[in-house]
CSV table of C-alpha atoms in Angstrom, one decimal:
chain,number,residue,atom,x,y,z
Q,596,UNK,CA,0.4,0.2,0.1
Q,597,UNK,CA,1.8,3.5,-1.0
Q,598,UNK,CA,1.7,6.8,0.8
Q,599,UNK,CA,0.3,8.4,-1.9
Q,600,UNK,CA,-2.8,7.6,-3.9
Q,601,UNK,CA,-2.7,8.0,-7.9
Q,602,UNK,CA,-3.9,11.9,-6.8
Q,603,UNK,CA,-1.3,12.8,-5.2
Q,604,UNK,CA,-3.3,12.8,-1.9
Q,605,UNK,CA,-0.2,12.1,1.0
Q,606,UNK,CA,-2.8,12.8,4.1
Q,607,UNK,CA,-6.2,13.5,5.2
Q,608,UNK,CA,-7.3,16.2,8.0
Q,609,UNK,CA,-9.1,14.6,10.7
Q,610,UNK,CA,-11.5,17.6,11.9
Q,611,UNK,CA,-14.1,15.9,14.0
Q,612,UNK,CA,-17.7,15.5,14.2
Q,613,UNK,CA,-18.1,20.0,15.4
Q,614,UNK,CA,-14.9,21.9,14.2
Q,615,UNK,CA,-15.9,24.2,17.6
Q,616,UNK,CA,-12.9,24.1,20.6
Q,617,UNK,CA,-15.6,23.9,23.1
Q,618,UNK,CA,-17.3,21.1,21.6
Q,619,UNK,CA,-14.3,19.3,20.5
Q,620,UNK,CA,-13.5,19.2,24.6
Q,621,UNK,CA,-16.5,18.0,25.6
Q,622,UNK,CA,-16.0,15.2,22.7
Q,623,UNK,CA,-12.6,14.7,24.1
Q,624,UNK,CA,-13.7,13.7,27.5
Q,625,UNK,CA,-16.8,11.7,26.5
Q,626,UNK,CA,-15.0,9.7,23.9
Q,627,UNK,CA,-12.1,9.0,26.1
Q,628,UNK,CA,-14.5,8.2,29.6
Q,629,UNK,CA,-16.4,5.7,26.9
Q,630,UNK,CA,-13.2,4.3,25.5
Q,631,UNK,CA,-12.0,3.4,29.2
Q,632,UNK,CA,-15.3,2.2,30.1
Q,633,UNK,CA,-15.0,-0.1,26.9
Q,634,UNK,CA,-11.7,-1.7,27.5
Q,635,UNK,CA,-12.4,-2.3,31.2
Q,636,UNK,CA,-15.4,-4.0,30.6
Q,637,UNK,CA,-14.2,-6.4,27.7
Q,638,UNK,CA,-11.2,-7.3,29.5
Q,639,UNK,CA,-13.0,-8.5,32.4
Q,640,UNK,CA,-15.6,-10.2,30.1
Q,641,UNK,CA,-12.5,-11.9,28.8
Q,642,UNK,CA,-10.5,-12.5,32.1
Q,643,UNK,CA,-13.8,-14.1,33.6
Q,644,UNK,CA,-14.3,-16.3,31.1
Q,645,UNK,CA,-10.4,-17.0,30.8
Q,646,UNK,CA,-10.3,-18.3,34.3
Q,647,UNK,CA,-13.4,-19.5,35.1
Q,648,UNK,CA,-13.5,-23.4,34.1
Q,649,UNK,CA,-17.4,-23.1,34.9
Q,650,UNK,CA,-17.4,-20.6,31.4
Q,651,UNK,CA,-15.6,-22.6,29.7
Q,652,UNK,CA,-18.7,-23.5,27.1
Q,653,UNK,CA,-19.5,-22.7,23.2
Q,654,UNK,CA,-21.3,-19.5,24.2
Q,655,UNK,CA,-19.0,-18.0,26.6
Q,656,UNK,CA,-16.4,-19.2,24.1
Q,657,UNK,CA,-18.0,-17.3,21.4
Q,658,UNK,CA,-18.8,-13.9,23.8
Q,659,UNK,CA,-15.0,-14.0,24.8
Q,660,UNK,CA,-13.7,-13.6,21.4
Q,661,UNK,CA,-16.8,-11.0,20.9
Q,662,UNK,CA,-15.5,-8.8,23.5
Q,663,UNK,CA,-12.1,-9.3,22.1
Q,664,UNK,CA,-13.2,-8.1,18.4
Q,665,UNK,CA,-14.9,-5.2,20.0
Q,666,UNK,CA,-12.0,-4.4,22.0
Q,667,UNK,CA,-9.4,-4.2,18.9
Q,668,UNK,CA,-12.4,-2.2,16.8
Q,669,UNK,CA,-12.3,0.7,19.6
Q,670,UNK,CA,-8.7,0.7,19.5
Q,671,UNK,CA,-8.2,1.0,16.0
Q,672,UNK,CA,-10.5,4.3,16.1
Q,673,UNK,CA,-10.7,5.8,19.3
Q,674,UNK,CA,-6.7,6.6,20.2
Q,675,UNK,CA,-6.5,8.2,17.3
Q,676,UNK,CA,-10.0,10.0,17.6
Q,677,UNK,CA,-8.7,11.5,20.9
Q,678,UNK,CA,-5.4,12.3,19.6
Q,679,UNK,CA,-7.7,14.5,16.5
Q,680,UNK,CA,-9.6,16.1,19.0
Q,681,UNK,CA,-7.0,17.3,21.5
Q,682,UNK,CA,-4.3,18.2,19.7
Q,683,UNK,CA,-3.5,20.7,16.6
Q,684,UNK,CA,-2.2,18.0,14.5
Q,685,UNK,CA,-5.0,16.6,13.2
Q,686,UNK,CA,-3.5,14.6,10.0
Q,687,UNK,CA,-3.7,11.1,9.5
Q,688,UNK,CA,-1.8,9.9,6.5
Q,689,UNK,CA,-3.1,8.1,3.0
Q,690,UNK,CA,-1.7,4.9,4.6
Q,691,UNK,CA,-2.9,5.1,7.7
Q,692,UNK,CA,-6.3,6.0,6.8
Q,693,UNK,CA,-6.7,3.3,4.7
Q,694,UNK,CA,-5.3,1.1,7.6
Q,695,UNK,CA,-7.8,2.0,9.6
Q,696,UNK,CA,-10.5,1.5,7.1
Q,697,UNK,CA,-9.7,-1.8,6.5
Q,698,UNK,CA,-9.7,-3.1,10.4
Q,699,UNK,CA,-13.0,-0.9,10.9
Q,700,UNK,CA,-14.5,-2.3,8.1
Q,701,UNK,CA,-13.3,-6.5,8.8
Q,702,UNK,CA,-14.3,-6.3,12.5
Q,703,UNK,CA,-17.4,-5.0,11.9
Q,704,UNK,CA,-18.2,-7.8,9.3
Q,705,UNK,CA,-16.5,-10.3,12.0
Q,706,UNK,CA,-18.9,-8.6,15.1
Q,707,UNK,CA,-21.6,-9.5,13.0
Q,708,UNK,CA,-20.7,-13.1,11.9
Q,709,UNK,CA,-19.7,-13.8,15.6
Q,710,UNK,CA,-23.3,-12.9,16.6
Q,711,UNK,CA,-24.9,-15.2,14.2
Q,712,UNK,CA,-22.3,-18.2,15.3
Q,713,UNK,CA,-23.5,-17.4,19.0
Q,714,UNK,CA,-27.5,-17.7,17.2
Q,715,UNK,CA,-26.5,-21.1,15.9
Q,716,UNK,CA,-25.5,-22.0,19.4
Q,717,UNK,CA,-28.8,-20.8,20.9
Q,718,UNK,CA,-30.5,-22.7,18.6
Q,719,UNK,CA,-28.6,-25.9,19.0
Q,720,UNK,CA,-28.9,-25.5,22.8
Q,721,UNK,CA,-32.6,-24.8,23.1
Q,722,UNK,CA,-33.8,-27.0,19.8
Q,723,UNK,CA,-31.2,-29.7,19.9
Q,724,UNK,CA,-30.0,-30.4,23.3
Q,725,UNK,CA,-29.4,-33.7,23.5
Q,726,UNK,CA,-26.9,-33.3,20.3
Q,727,UNK,CA,-25.3,-30.1,21.8
Q,728,UNK,CA,-22.1,-31.4,23.3
Q,729,UNK,CA,-21.2,-33.3,19.8
Q,730,UNK,CA,-23.0,-30.2,17.5
Q,731,UNK,CA,-20.9,-27.6,19.5
Q,732,UNK,CA,-17.7,-29.6,19.6
Q,733,UNK,CA,-14.5,-27.6,20.3
Q,734,UNK,CA,-13.2,-28.5,16.9
Q,735,UNK,CA,-16.2,-27.1,15.5
Q,736,UNK,CA,-16.1,-23.9,17.5
Q,737,UNK,CA,-12.8,-23.0,16.5
Q,738,UNK,CA,-13.5,-23.8,12.9
Q,739,UNK,CA,-16.4,-21.4,12.8
Q,740,UNK,CA,-14.2,-19.0,14.7
Q,741,UNK,CA,-11.6,-19.4,12.0
Q,742,UNK,CA,-14.4,-18.9,8.6
Q,743,UNK,CA,-15.7,-15.5,10.8
Q,744,UNK,CA,-11.7,-14.4,10.7
Q,745,UNK,CA,-11.4,-15.1,6.9
Q,746,UNK,CA,-14.9,-13.9,5.4
Q,747,UNK,CA,-14.2,-10.6,7.7
Q,748,UNK,CA,-10.9,-10.5,6.5
Q,749,UNK,CA,-11.6,-10.8,2.9
Q,750,UNK,CA,-14.4,-8.5,2.9
Q,751,UNK,CA,-12.6,-5.9,4.5
Q,752,UNK,CA,-9.0,-6.6,2.2
Q,753,UNK,CA,-12.1,-5.9,-1.1
Q,754,UNK,CA,-13.0,-2.7,0.3
Q,755,UNK,CA,-9.9,-1.5,1.1
Q,756,UNK,CA,-8.2,-2.3,-2.2
Q,757,UNK,CA,-11.1,-0.8,-3.9
Q,758,UNK,CA,-10.8,2.7,-2.2
Q,759,UNK,CA,-7.1,2.5,-3.6
Q,760,UNK,CA,-8.8,3.3,-7.2
Q,761,UNK,CA,-10.2,6.2,-5.9
Q,762,UNK,CA,-8.9,9.8,-6.7
Q,763,UNK,CA,-8.7,12.2,-4.6
Q,764,UNK,CA,-8.0,16.1,-6.0
Q,765,UNK,CA,-10.5,18.1,-3.9
Q,766,UNK,CA,-10.3,18.9,-0.3
Q,767,UNK,CA,-8.6,16.6,1.9
Q,768,UNK,CA,-10.7,17.6,5.4
Q,769,UNK,CA,-12.5,14.6,6.8
Q,770,UNK,CA,-15.4,16.0,9.0
Q,771,UNK,CA,-15.6,13.3,11.3
Q,772,UNK,CA,-13.8,11.2,13.6
Q,773,UNK,CA,-12.1,8.2,11.3
Q,774,UNK,CA,-11.8,7.0,8.3
Q,775,UNK,CA,-14.9,6.0,7.3
Q,776,UNK,CA,-15.9,4.5,4.1
Q,777,UNK,CA,-19.0,6.7,3.3
Q,778,UNK,CA,-17.1,9.6,4.7
Q,779,UNK,CA,-14.2,8.9,2.0
Q,780,UNK,CA,-16.4,8.4,-1.0
Q,781,UNK,CA,-17.9,11.6,-0.5
Q,782,UNK,CA,-14.5,13.0,-0.7
Q,783,UNK,CA,-13.7,11.5,-4.2
Q,784,UNK,CA,-13.5,13.2,-7.4
Q,785,UNK,CA,-13.4,9.8,-9.4
Q,786,UNK,CA,-16.3,7.6,-10.4
Q,787,UNK,CA,-17.1,5.2,-6.9
Q,788,UNK,CA,-20.0,3.7,-8.9
Q,789,UNK,CA,-18.6,0.1,-8.5
Q,790,UNK,CA,-17.1,0.9,-5.1
Q,791,UNK,CA,-20.9,1.5,-3.7
Q,792,UNK,CA,-22.3,-1.8,-6.0
Q,793,UNK,CA,-19.7,-3.8,-4.6
Q,794,UNK,CA,-20.6,-2.5,-1.2
Q,795,UNK,CA,-24.2,-3.3,-1.5
Q,796,UNK,CA,-23.6,-6.2,-3.4
Q,797,UNK,CA,-21.1,-7.7,-0.7
Q,798,UNK,CA,-23.3,-5.9,2.8
Q,799,UNK,CA,-26.1,-7.8,1.8
Q,800,UNK,CA,-24.4,-11.2,1.7
Q,801,UNK,CA,-22.1,-10.8,4.5
Q,802,UNK,CA,-25.1,-8.8,6.7
Q,803,UNK,CA,-28.2,-9.7,5.3
Q,804,UNK,CA,-27.0,-13.2,5.0
Q,805,UNK,CA,-26.4,-13.8,8.9
Q,806,UNK,CA,-29.0,-11.4,10.0
Q,807,UNK,CA,-31.7,-13.8,7.9
Q,808,UNK,CA,-29.9,-16.7,9.7
Q,809,UNK,CA,-30.9,-15.5,12.9
Q,810,UNK,CA,-34.2,-14.6,12.5
Q,811,UNK,CA,-34.8,-18.3,11.4
Q,812,UNK,CA,-32.9,-19.8,14.4
Q,813,UNK,CA,-35.4,-17.3,16.4
Q,814,UNK,CA,-38.2,-18.9,15.0
Q,815,UNK,CA,-37.6,-21.8,15.7
Q,816,UNK,CA,-36.4,-21.2,19.4
Q,817,UNK,CA,-39.6,-19.4,20.1
Q,818,UNK,CA,-41.4,-22.6,18.8
Q,819,UNK,CA,-39.3,-25.0,21.1
Q,820,UNK,CA,-39.8,-22.7,24.0
Q,821,UNK,CA,-43.5,-22.3,23.7
Q,822,UNK,CA,-43.8,-26.4,23.7
Q,823,UNK,CA,-42.1,-26.3,27.3
Q,824,UNK,CA,-44.7,-27.0,29.7
Q,825,UNK,CA,-43.6,-25.0,32.5
Q,826,UNK,CA,-43.5,-20.8,32.7
Q,827,UNK,CA,-40.3,-21.4,34.4
Q,828,UNK,CA,-38.7,-23.1,32.1
Q,829,UNK,CA,-39.6,-21.1,29.1
Q,830,UNK,CA,-38.2,-18.0,31.4
Q,831,UNK,CA,-35.2,-20.4,31.7
Q,832,UNK,CA,-34.9,-20.9,28.1
Q,833,UNK,CA,-35.6,-17.0,27.0
Q,834,UNK,CA,-33.1,-15.7,29.7
Q,835,UNK,CA,-30.6,-17.2,28.0
Q,836,UNK,CA,-31.1,-15.6,24.4
Q,837,UNK,CA,-32.4,-12.2,26.0
Q,838,UNK,CA,-28.7,-10.7,26.0
Q,839,UNK,CA,-27.8,-12.5,22.7
Q,840,UNK,CA,-31.2,-10.5,21.3
Q,841,UNK,CA,-30.2,-7.1,22.4
Q,842,UNK,CA,-27.2,-6.5,21.2
Q,843,UNK,CA,-28.3,-8.3,17.5
Q,844,UNK,CA,-31.0,-5.6,17.8
Q,845,UNK,CA,-28.5,-2.8,18.9
Q,846,UNK,CA,-25.9,-3.9,15.9
Q,847,UNK,CA,-28.5,-3.8,13.6
Q,848,UNK,CA,-30.4,-1.2,14.0
Q,849,UNK,CA,-27.7,1.2,14.3
Q,850,UNK,CA,-26.0,-0.3,11.3
Q,851,UNK,CA,-29.0,-0.2,8.7
Q,852,UNK,CA,-29.3,3.0,9.6
Q,853,UNK,CA,-25.5,3.9,7.4
Q,854,UNK,CA,-25.2,1.2,5.2
Q,855,UNK,CA,-28.1,0.3,3.6
Q,856,UNK,CA,-29.0,3.3,1.6
Q,857,UNK,CA,-27.6,5.4,-1.2
Q,858,UNK,CA,-24.3,7.0,-0.8
Q,859,UNK,CA,-26.1,10.1,-2.3
Q,860,UNK,CA,-28.3,10.4,1.1
Q,861,UNK,CA,-25.4,10.3,3.6
Q,862,UNK,CA,-25.7,13.0,6.1
Q,863,UNK,CA,-24.9,14.2,10.0
Q,864,UNK,CA,-27.5,12.1,11.2
Q,865,UNK,CA,-26.0,8.9,10.1
Q,866,UNK,CA,-22.6,10.5,11.3
Q,867,UNK,CA,-24.1,9.9,14.9
Q,868,UNK,CA,-25.7,6.4,13.9
Q,869,UNK,CA,-21.6,5.5,12.8
Q,870,UNK,CA,-20.8,6.8,16.3
Q,871,UNK,CA,-23.2,4.7,18.2
Q,872,UNK,CA,-22.3,1.4,16.6
Q,873,UNK,CA,-18.5,2.3,16.4
Q,874,UNK,CA,-18.4,3.2,20.4
Q,875,UNK,CA,-21.5,2.8,21.9
Q,876,UNK,CA,-22.0,-0.7,20.5
Q,877,UNK,CA,-19.0,-2.6,21.8
Q,878,UNK,CA,-19.5,-0.2,25.4
Q,879,UNK,CA,-22.8,-1.4,25.8
Q,880,UNK,CA,-22.0,-5.2,25.0
Q,881,UNK,CA,-20.1,-6.1,28.2
Q,882,UNK,CA,-23.1,-4.5,30.7
Q,883,UNK,CA,-25.7,-6.9,28.6
Q,884,UNK,CA,-24.2,-9.9,28.3
Q,885,UNK,CA,-23.5,-9.6,32.0
Q,886,UNK,CA,-26.1,-8.1,33.6
Q,887,UNK,CA,-28.8,-10.6,34.2
Q,888,UNK,CA,-26.3,-13.7,33.7
Q,889,UNK,CA,-25.3,-15.5,37.1
Q,890,UNK,CA,-22.9,-17.1,35.4
Q,891,UNK,CA,-21.0,-14.3,35.0
Q,892,UNK,CA,-22.0,-12.0,38.3
Q,893,UNK,CA,-20.2,-15.5,39.7
Q,894,UNK,CA,-16.9,-15.3,37.6
Q,895,UNK,CA,-16.4,-11.9,38.0
Q,896,UNK,CA,-16.8,-12.0,41.9
Q,897,UNK,CA,-14.7,-14.8,41.7
Q,898,UNK,CA,-12.0,-13.1,39.7
Q,899,UNK,CA,-12.1,-9.9,41.7
Q,900,UNK,CA,-12.5,-11.5,45.5
Q,901,UNK,CA,-11.2,-15.1,44.6
Q,902,UNK,CA,-12.0,-17.7,47.7
Q,903,UNK,CA,-13.6,-14.9,50.0
Q,904,UNK,CA,-16.5,-14.8,47.3
Q,905,UNK,CA,-16.4,-18.5,47.6
Q,906,UNK,CA,-17.1,-18.9,51.1
Q,907,UNK,CA,-19.8,-16.0,50.4
Q,908,UNK,CA,-21.6,-18.4,48.0
């Protein structure tokens, strides 16, 4: 990847959502706080799952990887964003911008694919409980995760390589907080129809196909839950899916507002939606998954208090 593209652009300027110094100071402290909460929350989830043998199950294996992905995701964007908001040097190199774009696109896709894999895990656990041990064997879990990584890496590489064909000959100013795809395409002075067509086509495959799979899985899960005779059994079965449903709704709700639309209609409200999926969703995931999960409560307690917590419980 060259440091200069074919139009001679060597860097971009990340100006943020607002150029007002007062608003940028507020944004700096807001994003710094959210970043620290996100890092601490996701690291605690990873540590709790790693060190507690009771959580060495497929569901928590994928949850730990989701937390790692979210941790990687925010670290790819927010530190540079904070530097740009706080300092006078708002420049990001052309190569640095494309590198940030690659990981941004890849990790969003990876988040989505892991969520689909977690839906399959819940489907097998509730609809085929007698086959759960064999259907979700450690080997298959690793294979599914490897497939998720491979597809997301290919997805990110495709769009990053297409972006290298785009010519930038006008403004280098990015009125945004990181190198987001739609923002860069709006700065282009060459034809970006191919980029937009491939974005829609691959986006439908990498996002809508897993979404359809998740919907089908939950239709079958709901049918299975309704067949459970006791109200307690129904509640227990549904509670294992509630956190996943909340995260999927938050993820697709914010993502759909940004990317499932024509490039020409992209506006500031979509920038806010992008902040939602890029910052808020990774921050909320640890809270959503641990809020009503007794196993996670116990694991976090043992992580902090060790044997003292075990005596209390």
